[in-house]
Amino acid sequence: MKNLYTNVIILPNISITYQKQSTKEKECLIVTGGRPPTVAWLKKAAQGKTVWAADHGIDVCRQANLLPERLIGDFDSLEKFSLLWAKENNVSIEQFPVEKDFTDTQLALERAAEEGFTRIYLTGAFGNRFDHSFSTILSAAALFTSVILADEKEMIIFLKDEDMLTACFSKIPKAISLLPLFGDAKGVTITGVRWELKDALLKEREQIAISNRLTDGKNTLHASLARGTLALYVCMLE
């Protein structure tokens, strides 16, 4: 069994005790171009983290008056005033051709991993185009670096071989789902929910662990797996 170390992840409405192989906590929040989070959520989530923007995400940052350290993208969807704002405030800028193999979000994720960030928070990852959301989720899951997709409405955190976590909610979620990726997830256990699992096999081709919920009167769940990659998806009540 690999050596696991406990880290604490803090986001608005949720705190997660996450046992992971890395002991470091070098965190980056990437704001990308999907459904924007609320300004209040974004400012709270950004506390204590390095902030980057991917293309249209710079518009969200400007509206929140949250200056990122870096802007990455082909700049085909951002507002020109936001690009000027970034330049005037000495934001580090990496521009790529519009015709390229990877999305702006994929490029930002790869750059953040190369820079040595051990945890990446990605917001603006949901909504808008399904193809972008789908590619973002799979790209995030495949990255060796820990990635969390989140806004005030939805969240995905990935568990991989022998990972385990405890999630404590200050706001009760509407639904909790377990989504096996890149093959079957083995030895899946989840407690603190209406339909618990113990050492279960979840098959990628049979997505059946959908729309669970916390046990009535409780605000904490525990999840772990033995082998595979598992997305823990949380939908918050509106």
Coordinates of C-alpha atoms in Angstrom, one line a residue:
M1 CA 0.0 0.0 0.0
K2 CA 1.3 3.4 -0.9
N3 CA 2.1 6.1 1.8
L4 CA -0.9 8.4 2.2
Y5 CA -0.8 11.9 3.7
T6 CA -3.7 13.9 4.8
N7 CA -4.5 17.3 3.2
V8 CA -7.4 19.5 3.8
I9 CA -9.3 21.1 0.9
I10 CA -11.4 24.1 1.6
L11 CA -14.1 25.4 -0.8
P12 CA -17.3 27.4 -0.2
N13 CA -19.9 25.1 1.4
I14 CA -17.6 22.1 1.6
S15 CA -14.4 21.0 3.3
I16 CA -12.6 17.8 2.3
T17 CA -10.0 15.8 4.2
Y18 CA -8.2 14.1 1.3
Q19 CA -5.6 11.3 1.8
K20 CA -3.3 11.5 -1.2
Q21 CA 0.3 10.5 -2.0
S22 CA 1.6 14.1 -2.1
T23 CA 2.5 16.1 1.1
K24 CA 2.8 19.4 -0.7
E25 CA 0.1 22.0 -1.0
K26 CA 1.0 24.3 -3.9
E27 CA -2.4 25.2 -5.2
C28 CA -3.6 26.9 -8.4
L29 CA -7.1 28.1 -9.2
I30 CA -7.7 28.2 -13.0
V31 CA -10.7 30.3 -14.2
T32 CA -11.8 29.0 -17.6
G33 CA -14.5 29.9 -20.1
G34 CA -17.6 27.8 -19.2
R35 CA -20.4 28.8 -16.9
P36 CA -18.9 31.5 -14.6
P37 CA -19.1 31.1 -10.9
T38 CA -20.6 33.9 -8.8
V39 CA -18.3 36.7 -7.9
A40 CA -18.7 35.9 -4.2
W41 CA -17.9 32.2 -4.6
L42 CA -14.9 33.0 -6.8
K43 CA -13.4 35.4 -4.4
K44 CA -13.8 33.0 -1.5
A45 CA -12.4 30.1 -3.5
A46 CA -9.4 32.1 -4.6
Q47 CA -8.2 32.8 -1.1
G48 CA -4.7 31.4 -0.5
K49 CA -4.3 30.2 -4.1
T50 CA -2.4 31.3 -7.2
V51 CA -5.0 32.4 -9.8
W52 CA -4.7 31.8 -13.6
A53 CA -7.1 32.5 -16.4
A54 CA -7.8 30.4 -19.5
D55 CA -9.0 32.6 -22.4
H56 CA -12.6 33.8 -21.6
G57 CA -11.9 33.2 -17.9
I58 CA -10.1 36.5 -17.9
D59 CA -13.4 38.3 -18.4
V60 CA -14.7 36.5 -15.3
C61 CA -11.6 37.6 -13.4
R62 CA -11.9 41.2 -14.5
Q63 CA -15.6 41.3 -13.5
A64 CA -14.6 40.0 -10.0
N65 CA -11.6 42.4 -9.8
L66 CA -9.5 39.3 -9.3
L67 CA -6.1 39.7 -11.0
P68 CA -4.6 36.4 -12.2
E69 CA -0.9 35.8 -12.4
R70 CA -1.1 34.2 -15.9
L71 CA -3.4 34.2 -18.9
I72 CA -3.4 31.3 -21.3
G73 CA -5.3 30.7 -24.5
D74 CA -5.9 31.6 -28.2
F75 CA -8.0 34.7 -27.2
D76 CA -10.8 33.9 -29.6
S77 CA -13.5 34.3 -27.0
L78 CA -12.3 36.9 -24.5
E79 CA -13.2 40.6 -24.5
K80 CA -10.5 42.9 -25.9
F81 CA -10.9 45.2 -22.9
S82 CA -10.1 42.2 -20.6
L83 CA -6.9 41.5 -22.5
L84 CA -5.9 45.1 -22.3
W85 CA -6.7 45.0 -18.5
A86 CA -4.4 42.0 -18.2
K87 CA -1.6 43.7 -20.1
E88 CA -1.8 46.9 -18.1
N89 CA -1.6 44.9 -14.9
N90 CA 1.5 42.9 -16.0
V91 CA -0.2 39.6 -16.2
S92 CA 2.0 36.9 -17.7
I93 CA 0.4 36.1 -21.1
E94 CA 0.8 32.9 -23.2
Q95 CA -1.0 33.1 -26.5
F96 CA -1.5 30.1 -28.8
P97 CA -2.9 29.7 -32.4
V98 CA -6.6 29.3 -32.8
E99 CA -6.0 26.2 -34.9
K100 CA -4.5 23.8 -32.4
D101 CA -5.0 20.3 -31.1
F102 CA -5.9 21.2 -27.5
T103 CA -8.4 23.4 -25.8
D104 CA -7.3 26.4 -23.8
T105 CA -8.4 24.6 -20.6
Q106 CA -6.3 21.6 -21.5
L107 CA -3.3 23.8 -22.1
A108 CA -3.7 25.6 -18.8
L109 CA -4.0 22.3 -16.9
E110 CA -0.8 21.0 -18.5
R111 CA 1.1 24.3 -17.8
A112 CA 0.0 24.3 -14.2
A113 CA 1.2 20.7 -13.8
E114 CA 4.5 21.6 -15.4
E115 CA 4.8 24.5 -13.0
G116 CA 4.7 22.1 -10.1
F117 CA 1.3 22.8 -8.7
T118 CA 0.2 19.8 -6.6
R119 CA -3.5 20.7 -6.6
I120 CA -5.4 22.5 -9.3
Y121 CA -8.9 23.9 -8.8
L122 CA -10.7 24.5 -12.1
T123 CA -13.8 26.7 -12.2
G124 CA -15.8 27.7 -15.2
A125 CA -15.6 24.1 -16.2
F126 CA -19.3 23.3 -16.4
G127 CA -22.1 24.5 -18.6
N128 CA -22.1 25.8 -22.1
R129 CA -20.7 23.2 -24.6
F130 CA -20.8 19.5 -23.7
D131 CA -17.8 18.6 -25.8
H132 CA -15.6 21.1 -23.9
S133 CA -17.0 19.9 -20.5
F134 CA -16.4 16.3 -21.5
S135 CA -12.8 16.8 -22.7
T136 CA -12.1 18.9 -19.6
I137 CA -13.3 16.2 -17.2
L138 CA -11.3 13.4 -18.9
S139 CA -8.2 15.6 -19.2
A140 CA -8.4 16.5 -15.5
A141 CA -9.0 12.9 -14.5
A142 CA -5.9 11.7 -16.5
L143 CA -3.6 14.4 -15.1
F144 CA -1.2 13.0 -12.4
T145 CA -1.7 16.3 -10.4
S146 CA -4.9 16.4 -8.3
V147 CA -7.6 18.4 -10.0
I148 CA -10.9 19.6 -8.6
L149 CA -13.7 21.0 -10.8
A150 CA -16.0 23.3 -8.9
D151 CA -18.3 26.2 -8.7
E152 CA -21.3 27.0 -6.4
K153 CA -23.5 24.5 -8.3
E154 CA -21.4 21.5 -9.1
M155 CA -18.2 19.8 -8.1
I156 CA -16.1 16.9 -9.2
I157 CA -13.2 15.4 -7.3
F158 CA -11.2 12.4 -8.5
L159 CA -10.2 9.4 -6.5
K160 CA -7.5 7.1 -7.8
D161 CA -5.8 3.9 -6.6
E162 CA -6.2 3.7 -2.8
D163 CA -7.3 7.3 -2.3
M164 CA -9.8 8.1 0.4
L165 CA -11.6 11.2 1.4
T166 CA -14.0 12.7 3.9
A167 CA -16.3 15.5 2.7
C168 CA -18.2 17.7 5.1
F169 CA -20.9 20.0 3.7
S170 CA -22.2 23.2 5.2
K171 CA -24.9 23.2 2.5
I172 CA -26.6 19.9 1.8
P173 CA -26.1 18.7 -1.8
K174 CA -29.0 17.7 -4.1
A175 CA -27.2 14.7 -5.5
I176 CA -24.0 12.7 -5.2
S177 CA -22.8 10.4 -7.9
L178 CA -19.9 8.0 -8.4
L179 CA -18.6 7.8 -12.0
P180 CA -15.9 5.2 -12.9
L181 CA -13.6 6.5 -15.6
F182 CA -10.9 4.8 -17.8
G183 CA -12.2 1.3 -16.9
D184 CA -13.9 -0.3 -13.9
A185 CA -13.4 1.0 -10.3
K186 CA -12.7 -1.7 -7.8
G187 CA -13.1 -1.8 -4.1
V188 CA -15.4 1.2 -3.9
T189 CA -16.7 2.2 -0.5
I190 CA -19.0 5.1 0.4
T191 CA -20.7 5.7 3.7
G192 CA -22.8 8.5 5.1
V193 CA -25.2 8.3 2.1
R194 CA -28.6 6.8 1.6
W195 CA -27.3 3.9 -0.5
E196 CA -24.0 2.9 0.9
L197 CA -21.4 0.7 -0.9
K198 CA -18.7 -1.5 0.6
D199 CA -15.9 -2.9 -1.5
A200 CA -18.1 -2.7 -4.6
L201 CA -17.2 -3.0 -8.3
L202 CA -18.4 -0.1 -10.4
K203 CA -18.3 -0.8 -14.1
E204 CA -17.5 2.0 -16.6
R205 CA -20.1 0.6 -19.0
E206 CA -22.8 0.4 -16.3
Q207 CA -23.0 3.9 -14.7
I208 CA -25.4 2.9 -11.8
A209 CA -24.1 4.9 -8.8
I210 CA -26.1 8.0 -9.7
S211 CA -28.1 10.5 -7.7
N212 CA -27.3 9.3 -4.2
R213 CA -27.8 11.6 -1.3
L214 CA -26.6 12.2 2.3
T215 CA -28.2 10.2 5.1
D216 CA -31.0 12.3 6.6
G217 CA -29.7 14.6 9.3
K218 CA -26.1 14.1 8.4
N219 CA -23.6 16.3 6.5
T220 CA -20.6 14.1 6.1
L221 CA -19.6 11.3 3.7
H222 CA -16.6 9.0 3.4
A223 CA -15.4 7.5 0.1
S224 CA -12.5 5.3 -1.0
L225 CA -11.5 2.9 -3.6
A226 CA -8.9 0.2 -4.1
R227 CA -8.1 0.4 -7.8
G228 CA -9.1 2.6 -10.7
T229 CA -10.2 6.1 -11.3
L230 CA -13.5 7.4 -9.8
A231 CA -15.1 10.8 -10.2
L232 CA -17.1 11.9 -7.1
Y233 CA -19.7 14.3 -8.5
V234 CA -21.7 16.7 -6.3
C235 CA -24.7 18.7 -7.4
M236 CA -25.7 21.4 -4.9
L237 CA -29.3 22.4 -4.2
E238 CA -30.3 25.6 -6.1

